[in-house]
Amino acid sequence: MKKKIIELKNITKNFNDETVLDNINLYVNENEFVTLLGPSGCGKTTTLRIIGGFETPTEGNLFFDGKIINDIPPYKRQINTVFQKYALFPHLNVFENIAFGLKIKKLKKSEITYKVNKILKLVGLENFCNRDINSLSGGQQQRIAIARALVNEPKVLLLDEPLGALDLKLRKEMQIELKNMQKRIGITFVYVTHDQEEALTMSDTVAILNEGVIQQIGTPVDIYNEPKNAFVANFIGESNIIDGIMLDDYKVMFCNKVFTCVDKGFSKDENIDVVIRPEDLVITDENKGLLKGVIKSVIFKGVHYEMLVNAEDFEFMVHSTLKFPLGSNVGLTLTPEDIHIMKKSNN
Amino acid sequence: MKNKAKLLTYPYIVWMGLFIILPVLLVFLYSITFNEINNIKTISFTINNYKMFFTPVYIQVTLRSIYLAALSTIICLALGYPIAMIIANSKMTSKSILLLLFILPMWMNMLLRTYAWMTILGNNGLINTLLANLGLPTLNLLYNNGAVILGMVYNFIPFMVLPIYTTLSKMDNSLIEVSEDLGANKVQTFIKVIFPLSLPGVISGIIMVFMPAVSSFVIPKLLGGGKDALIGTLIEKLFSLGDWNFGSAVSIVMMFIILLSMAVMNRFDVDKEGGAGLW
């Protein structure tokens, strides 16, 4: 049985009558890597700030190790945060930045030196002790910020888009490095990002937020393969979302055609969203496809071509390693497993 | 393009030469000569003016000026820092009102403000009338060092509050949050993060208060009664008595005192963000 280290129960947060978080329920197990994922302004940073103690929830309770900690100030929580813009102290050098928390705890000098050197080794920046913060690159500053939080041996580490300011290549390296670090030292990470790929790569569990409401919580694989609604489907990877009608169990109609699918349990003739991943659509000869269409655009994306196929007044996005000429008439096929049926969201 | 930009600087160079460098040179020339310098043929140099300055009487005047200015600066800092913090931490709407309240007296003539203090502190002034009416003994509030310091603090405190307020309100709030996140309570956060980061503002505040305070002559004259001479009042007296040569020597010495104190402050201002960065 896994132990819940952090639990948010019915958390609501209002800023001047504006609801930023609406009834958030979420728990984080010990040693888990949980990612809060959503577009900017969805409330993910606010959630993190509530866990860190920088905001108090308007309603609901925050539990840490089974105890309510709503009103505990940040400096009394066994939680450390890595802030979005690193927020390194400009008046202190690398060593002093990392030693900040340890000095507050009044540790022995020798112990501080030992711990700081150990953590610097962990983040791969030995011999950087006396460097000025401003002389470091973005990636190095990022590592120092992580080291400064980790050196306090928190039970939970909160990370607010820590890789947002890094270039793509460095970001990918740091993703793997962070994940390895988390596994190695075995502490709980709560990670905030708007980058869906980052979330899928690193997390054990992903919670997707939109407009202050949790849309779905699950493992990266579950969320990718079984998105709960059209928002999740669209946010995690690219999707074709088509209006459809559920005629019967395993029978759906969209684009004026009836398809077999693997979903059931909807009411008869219910309006639903049909979600099809661009990589699941296969382009065939005009006469062999289930749908007929015309190639409207072809963009080279590196590994694959991204093509827009206009069929039955809908523009399907198709990913394929094969290139088809612009303007040619083609057919589209797909298997029943590739058709995902979602309930229409209320709004 | 480069040459055109250079051309634009000429008027300023002429202006500076005419109104800043030339007068300073003239003052310096006066300080090392006898009498008038109108006639170049009769000009004769001396260092007696400086010799005269470095006699106990005038050294004492200098030390008294520095002491009073330093004390006023310390009081300004002690009062001004909390005020700057309160303004910087207040909400947007009340922030501008508080700032305005602070700057508003500066729009009034300084002479007027100092006269106002005279009528408050004088023997027949507001406070003593009040005390007398209450049957309490009256106090000698005017014409002493206390009155001078009060006048200086009152007049110069905005110059302390504004630069500190600016550095405090520019400060990245996440640094304060990081400090709390790392286990520092409010007091520790202030000592270890907020105050060190506000040092540039503190230093330019100190310079901006100390400079006018050490050379001020209106305030010591009106509120101090001119009993104990200060450098500012000394210079004023010398020039009005016609001793331009010694007056100039005292002015040059004061310039060096200020220059020296700025150089000292400069050593503390690591980021070169404060007014000391000018040097």
XYZ file of C-alpha atoms in Angstrom, chain A residues 49 54 74-75 79-81 83 86-91 100-101 103-104 106 148-149 152, chain B residues 172-186 188-189 192-193 196-197 271:
44
model
C 1.856 27.556 -4.646
C 2.567 30.748 -0.746
C 6.277 27.892 3.980
C 9.341 27.973 6.222
C 8.663 21.012 1.136
C 11.050 22.898 -1.115
C 10.347 24.650 -4.360
C 10.936 28.453 -8.926
C 15.399 30.037 -10.670
C 15.319 33.002 -8.243
C 18.935 32.568 -7.180
C 20.147 35.143 -4.675
C 22.203 37.636 -6.698
C 24.179 38.814 -3.653
C 21.289 29.191 2.543
C 18.794 26.692 3.949
C 22.759 27.931 7.520
C 19.234 28.804 8.609
C 22.311 26.252 12.046
C 19.612 24.606 -3.419
C 16.223 22.978 -2.906
C 17.613 20.519 2.433
C 11.965 40.162 -7.225
C 9.286 38.829 -4.893
C 10.264 35.256 -5.687
C 13.598 35.819 -3.887
C 11.652 36.492 -0.702
C 9.526 33.423 -1.342
C 12.620 31.289 -1.945
C 14.036 32.452 1.359
C 10.865 31.423 3.191
C 10.793 28.211 1.214
C 14.304 27.406 2.428
C 13.242 27.765 6.037
C 13.891 31.409 6.865
C 11.219 33.198 8.874
C 10.311 36.852 8.255
C 15.769 35.979 8.898
C 14.496 36.755 5.405
C 19.685 37.672 4.874
C 17.829 38.688 1.727
C 21.422 43.067 1.543
C 19.533 43.414 -1.723
C 26.438 46.486 -7.796
